[in-house]
mmCIF file of C-alpha atoms in Angstrom:
data_model
loop_
_atom_site.group_PDB
_atom_site.id
_atom_site.type_symbol
_atom_site.label_atom_id
_atom_site.label_comp_id
_atom_site.label_asym_id
_atom_site.label_seq_id
_atom_site.Cartn_x
_atom_site.Cartn_y
_atom_site.Cartn_z
ATOM 1 C CA MET G 161 0.000 0.000 0.000
ATOM 2 C CA PRO G 162 1.650 3.273 -1.113
ATOM 3 C CA SER G 163 2.209 5.731 1.641
ATOM 4 C CA GLY G 164 1.984 9.482 1.129
ATOM 5 C CA PRO G 165 4.371 12.046 2.543
ATOM 6 C CA SER G 166 4.496 12.156 6.301
ATOM 7 C CA LYS G 167 3.100 15.036 8.307
ATOM 8 C CA GLY G 168 6.621 16.236 9.026
ATOM 9 C CA GLU G 169 7.406 16.365 5.288
ATOM 10 C CA ASN G 170 4.150 18.225 4.618
ATOM 11 C CA CYS G 171 5.115 20.744 7.297
ATOM 12 C CA LEU G 172 8.536 21.255 5.719
ATOM 13 C CA VAL G 173 7.011 21.730 2.257
ATOM 14 C CA ASP G 174 4.534 24.247 3.659
ATOM 15 C CA MET G 175 7.323 26.180 5.418
ATOM 16 C CA ASP G 176 9.389 26.245 2.219
ATOM 17 C CA SER G 177 6.442 27.624 0.264
ATOM 18 C CA LYS G 178 5.856 30.357 2.862
ATOM 19 C CA ALA G 179 9.528 31.253 2.818
ATOM 20 C CA GLY G 180 9.325 31.504 -0.960
ATOM 21 C CA ASP G 181 6.388 33.895 -0.636
ATOM 22 C CA LEU G 182 8.335 35.952 1.896
ATOM 23 C CA PHE G 183 11.569 36.277 -0.072
ATOM 24 C CA SER G 184 10.282 36.012 -3.672
ATOM 25 C CA ALA G 185 11.688 38.604 -6.049
ATOM 26 C CA GLU G 186 9.170 39.196 -8.815
ATOM 27 C CA ASP G 187 6.793 42.062 -9.531
ATOM 28 C CA ALA G 188 6.627 43.700 -6.097
ATOM 29 C CA HIS G 189 8.032 47.061 -7.142
ATOM 30 C CA PRO G 190 5.676 49.356 -9.084
ATOM 31 C CA THR G 191 8.204 49.398 -11.914
ATOM 32 C CA GLY G 192 7.949 45.612 -12.287
ATOM 33 C CA THR G 193 11.116 44.743 -10.449
ATOM 34 C CA GLY G 194 11.479 43.541 -6.918
ATOM 35 C CA GLY G 195 9.444 40.823 -5.252
ATOM 36 C CA THR G 196 5.944 39.750 -4.303
ATOM 37 C CA GLY G 197 6.960 38.768 -0.795
ATOM 38 C CA ILE G 198 6.565 40.876 2.308
ATOM 39 C CA LEU G 199 10.250 41.742 2.546
ATOM 40 C CA ALA G 200 10.314 42.741 -1.108
ATOM 41 C CA LYS G 201 7.865 45.543 -0.334
ATOM 42 C CA LEU G 202 10.308 47.148 2.079
ATOM 43 C CA TRP G 203 11.918 49.210 -0.694
ATOM 44 C CA LEU G 204 12.715 52.844 -0.119
ATOM 45 C CA PRO G 205 11.149 55.662 -2.137
ATOM 46 C CA LYS G 206 13.011 57.015 -5.117
ATOM 47 C CA GLY G 207 15.842 59.296 -4.007
ATOM 48 C CA LEU G 208 16.177 57.582 -0.604
ATOM 49 C CA SER G 209 18.025 54.430 -1.646
ATOM 50 C CA PRO G 210 20.514 52.912 0.820
ATOM 51 C CA SER G 211 23.204 52.831 -1.884
ATOM 52 C CA MET G 212 23.025 56.611 -2.319
ATOM 53 C CA ALA G 213 23.229 57.172 1.441
ATOM 54 C CA LYS G 214 26.183 54.777 1.699
ATOM 55 C CA GLU G 215 27.935 56.467 -1.225
ATOM 56 C CA TRP G 216 27.477 59.901 0.404
ATOM 57 C CA PHE G 217 28.715 58.583 3.750
ATOM 58 C CA ASP G 218 31.771 56.949 2.146
ATOM 59 C CA ARG G 219 32.690 60.165 0.328
ATOM 60 C CA ARG G 220 32.511 62.088 3.569
ATOM 61 C CA ARG G 221 34.503 59.475 5.450
ATOM 62 C CA VAL G 222 37.271 59.426 2.832
ATOM 63 C CA SER G 223 37.607 63.233 2.759
ATOM 64 C CA ILE G 224 37.685 63.613 6.543
ATOM 65 C CA ARG G 225 40.800 65.233 8.011
ATOM 66 C CA PRO G 226 42.712 63.462 10.845
ATOM 67 C CA TRP G 227 41.010 64.172 14.154
ATOM 68 C CA ALA G 228 44.360 64.491 15.940
ATOM 69 C CA SER G 229 45.213 67.451 13.729
ATOM 70 C CA PHE G 230 41.642 68.749 13.945
ATOM 71 C CA VAL G 231 41.872 69.161 17.756
ATOM 72 C CA ASP G 232 45.605 69.902 18.033
ATOM 73 C CA GLN G 233 45.720 72.703 20.627
ATOM 74 C CA ARG G 234 49.039 73.988 19.283
ATOM 75 C CA LYS G 235 47.268 74.992 16.071
ATOM 76 C CA PHE G 236 44.801 77.315 17.799
ATOM 77 C CA SER G 237 45.341 81.019 18.286
ATOM 78 C CA LYS G 238 43.475 84.291 18.426
ATOM 79 C CA PRO G 239 42.860 85.914 15.019
ATOM 80 C CA ARG G 240 44.991 89.024 14.446
ATOM 81 C CA ASN G 241 42.119 91.076 13.052
ATOM 82 C CA PHE G 242 38.674 90.796 11.493
ATOM 83 C CA GLY G 243 40.106 90.047 8.053
ATOM 84 C CA ASP G 244 42.152 87.176 9.457
ATOM 85 C CA LEU G 245 39.034 85.878 11.221
ATOM 86 C CA CYS G 246 37.026 85.862 7.992
ATOM 87 C CA GLN G 247 39.820 84.103 6.087
ATOM 88 C CA ARG G 248 40.092 81.436 8.762
ATOM 89 C CA VAL G 249 36.362 80.774 8.844
ATOM 90 C CA VAL G 250 36.039 80.493 5.051
ATOM 91 C CA LYS G 251 39.122 78.293 4.584
ATOM 92 C CA ASN G 252 38.542 76.084 7.616
ATOM 93 C CA VAL G 253 34.930 75.412 6.668
ATOM 94 C CA GLU G 254 36.200 74.377 3.228
ATOM 95 C CA THR G 255 39.049 72.269 4.651
ATOM 96 C CA TYR G 256 37.190 70.571 7.512
ATOM 97 C CA ASN G 257 33.792 70.320 5.861
ATOM 98 C CA SER G 258 33.522 66.562 6.430
ATOM 99 C CA ASN G 259 34.666 66.831 10.057
ATOM 100 C CA TYR G 260 32.037 69.483 10.713
ATOM 101 C CA THR G 261 29.396 67.298 9.064
ATOM 102 C CA PHE G 262 30.158 64.401 11.412
ATOM 103 C CA ILE G 263 30.091 66.764 14.400
ATOM 104 C CA PHE G 264 26.640 67.938 13.311
ATOM 105 C CA LEU G 265 25.420 64.340 12.910
ATOM 106 C CA GLY G 266 26.908 63.443 16.282
ATOM 107 C CA LEU G 267 25.040 66.286 17.991
ATOM 108 C CA ILE G 268 21.787 65.172 16.353
ATOM 109 C CA LEU G 269 22.381 61.593 17.509
ATOM 110 C CA TYR G 270 23.171 62.745 21.047
ATOM 111 C CA CYS G 271 20.022 64.873 21.151
ATOM 112 C CA ILE G 272 17.855 61.959 19.992
ATOM 113 C CA ILE G 273 19.404 59.397 22.347
ATOM 114 C CA SER G 274 19.180 61.725 25.348
ATOM 115 C CA SER G 275 15.455 62.374 24.740
ATOM 116 C CA PRO G 276 13.226 59.247 25.001
ATOM 117 C CA MET G 277 10.151 61.245 23.945
ATOM 118 C CA LEU G 278 11.940 62.382 20.802
ATOM 119 C CA LEU G 279 12.751 58.743 20.023
ATOM 120 C CA ILE G 280 9.063 57.897 20.400
ATOM 121 C CA ALA G 281 8.093 60.817 18.136
ATOM 122 C CA LEU G 282 10.522 59.673 15.434
ATOM 123 C CA ALA G 283 9.188 56.112 15.739
ATOM 124 C CA VAL G 284 5.615 57.401 15.312
ATOM 125 C CA PHE G 285 6.643 59.413 12.236
ATOM 126 C CA ALA G 286 8.504 56.458 10.692
ATOM 127 C CA GLY G 287 5.601 54.094 11.423
ATOM 128 C CA ALA G 288 3.019 56.478 9.989
ATOM 129 C CA PHE G 289 5.045 57.075 6.831
ATOM 130 C CA TYR G 290 5.679 53.331 6.417
ATOM 131 C CA ILE G 291 1.970 52.460 6.708
ATOM 132 C CA ILE G 292 0.926 55.253 4.332
ATOM 133 C CA HIS G 293 3.625 54.219 1.864
ATOM 134 C CA LEU G 294 2.526 50.566 1.892
ATOM 135 C CA LYS G 295 -1.081 51.623 1.330
ATOM 136 C CA ALA G 296 0.065 53.733 -1.615
ATOM 137 C CA LEU G 297 1.810 50.682 -3.093
ATOM 138 C CA GLU G 298 -1.336 48.574 -2.853
ATOM 139 C CA SER G 299 -3.589 51.236 -4.385
ATOM 140 C CA LYS G 300 -3.188 54.871 -5.312
ATOM 141 C CA LEU G 301 -4.017 57.250 -2.489
ATOM 142 C CA VAL G 302 -6.024 60.213 -3.769
ATOM 143 C CA VAL G 303 -6.860 63.255 -1.643
ATOM 144 C CA LEU G 304 -8.918 66.131 -3.094
ATOM 145 C CA GLY G 305 -8.506 64.626 -6.545
ATOM 146 C CA LYS G 306 -4.709 64.473 -6.364
ATOM 147 C CA GLU G 307 -2.557 61.393 -5.982
ATOM 148 C CA LEU G 308 -0.286 61.442 -2.932
ATOM 149 C CA THR G 309 3.363 61.507 -4.003
ATOM 150 C CA VAL G 310 6.226 60.543 -1.666
ATOM 151 C CA PRO G 311 6.694 64.155 -0.399
ATOM 152 C CA HIS G 312 2.936 64.341 0.240
ATOM 153 C CA GLN G 313 3.081 61.034 2.128
ATOM 154 C CA MET G 314 5.925 62.355 4.300
ATOM 155 C CA SER G 315 3.951 65.552 4.963
ATOM 156 C CA LEU G 316 0.902 63.519 5.986
ATOM 157 C CA ALA G 317 3.041 61.365 8.293
ATOM 158 C CA GLY G 318 4.510 64.549 9.760
ATOM 159 C CA ALA G 319 1.042 65.970 10.388
ATOM 160 C CA ILE G 320 -0.018 62.755 12.134
ATOM 161 C CA SER G 321 3.065 62.700 14.364
ATOM 162 C CA LEU G 322 3.117 66.473 14.974
ATOM 163 C CA PRO G 323 1.379 66.282 18.404
ATOM 164 C CA VAL G 324 3.968 63.751 19.585
ATOM 165 C CA PHE G 325 6.832 65.954 18.355
ATOM 166 C CA TRP G 326 5.243 68.900 20.167
ATOM 167 C CA LEU G 327 5.017 66.914 23.413
ATOM 168 C CA ALA G 328 8.643 65.807 22.939
ATOM 169 C CA GLY G 329 9.827 69.408 22.631
ATOM 170 C CA ALA G 330 11.196 68.886 19.131
ATOM 171 C CA GLY G 331 11.385 72.632 18.494
ATOM 172 C CA ALA G 332 13.685 73.179 21.464
ATOM 173 C CA ALA G 333 15.795 70.194 20.361
ATOM 174 C CA VAL G 334 16.212 71.645 16.871
ATOM 175 C CA PHE G 335 17.306 75.023 18.235
ATOM 176 C CA TRP G 336 19.694 73.288 20.653
ATOM 177 C CA VAL G 337 21.323 71.284 17.847
ATOM 178 C CA LEU G 338 21.645 74.344 15.608
ATOM 179 C CA GLY G 339 23.013 76.485 18.432
ATOM 180 C CA ALA G 340 25.517 73.861 19.578
ATOM 181 C CA THR G 341 26.606 73.248 15.985
ATOM 182 C CA LEU G 342 27.169 76.939 15.263
ATOM 183 C CA PHE G 343 29.075 77.381 18.522
ATOM 184 C CA VAL G 344 31.380 74.356 18.083
ATOM 185 C CA ILE G 345 32.017 74.779 14.370
ATOM 186 C CA GLY G 346 32.224 78.577 14.543
ATOM 187 C CA SER G 347 34.718 78.482 17.420
ATOM 188 C CA HIS G 348 36.897 75.906 15.699
ATOM 189 C CA ALA G 349 36.829 77.675 12.332
ATOM 190 C CA ALA G 350 37.655 81.038 13.926
ATOM 191 C CA PHE G 351 40.521 79.944 16.187
ATOM 192 C CA ARG G 352 42.070 77.115 14.132
ATOM 193 C CA GLU G 353 45.134 78.393 12.310
ATOM 194 C CA LEU G 354 45.234 77.828 8.562
ATOM 195 C CA GLU G 355 47.332 75.042 7.108
ATOM 196 C CA GLY G 356 50.509 75.992 5.254
ATOM 197 C CA SER G 357 48.969 75.117 1.879
ATOM 198 C CA ASP G 358 45.979 77.345 2.602
ATOM 199 C CA MET G 359 48.259 80.240 3.539
ATOM 200 C CA GLU G 360 50.219 79.849 0.303
ATOM 201 C CA GLU G 361 46.979 79.790 -1.674
ATOM 202 C CA LEU G 362 45.819 83.004 -0.022
ATOM 203 C CA LEU G 363 49.151 84.700 -0.731
ATOM 204 C CA MET G 364 48.967 83.699 -4.406
ATOM 205 C CA GLU G 365 45.440 85.094 -4.843
ATOM 206 C CA PRO G 366 45.354 88.434 -6.731
ATOM 207 C CA VAL G 367 44.467 91.439 -4.604
#
């Protein structure tokens, strides 16, 4: 008497089929590429791809100046006059642009980590945008006769999470980050002496 597959085999086949649905890679993306599985729908909107963010981050990381030289106290002094101050600020911002960018990102990260309510507000915004975006993938979202584009979806998510941001004191956090950034970067750019190559470049510029 022929025997069919055991219950254990049926269970394995069923799990394989579900895994295939989860990780399948056909026709999930609106352009026809991607996958039909759940994970395949987790694509980012156009212009927000991870590869672009990684490429930007790598460019910044490669162009960063050594931190030891960046904070070398022997290279700091008081500007001789207002003209010297302006030259230092302009040249140092150009030279240490990547360092300043990472300082700015670090201050943002510190502000978020040190404020649990701000973390909750960001989670609410991300969740709202994610849900709206998935709904837009399933069927076009139309409000007042207009289809919701990605910027519109982000604006709607922002409006939904606005009360939480208000409770978290997001406005004060933004002003704190901007103020701290201007103070740190402005102080460094004003008091950090120019490199020898920058001085030679300034001397060679026509008056």
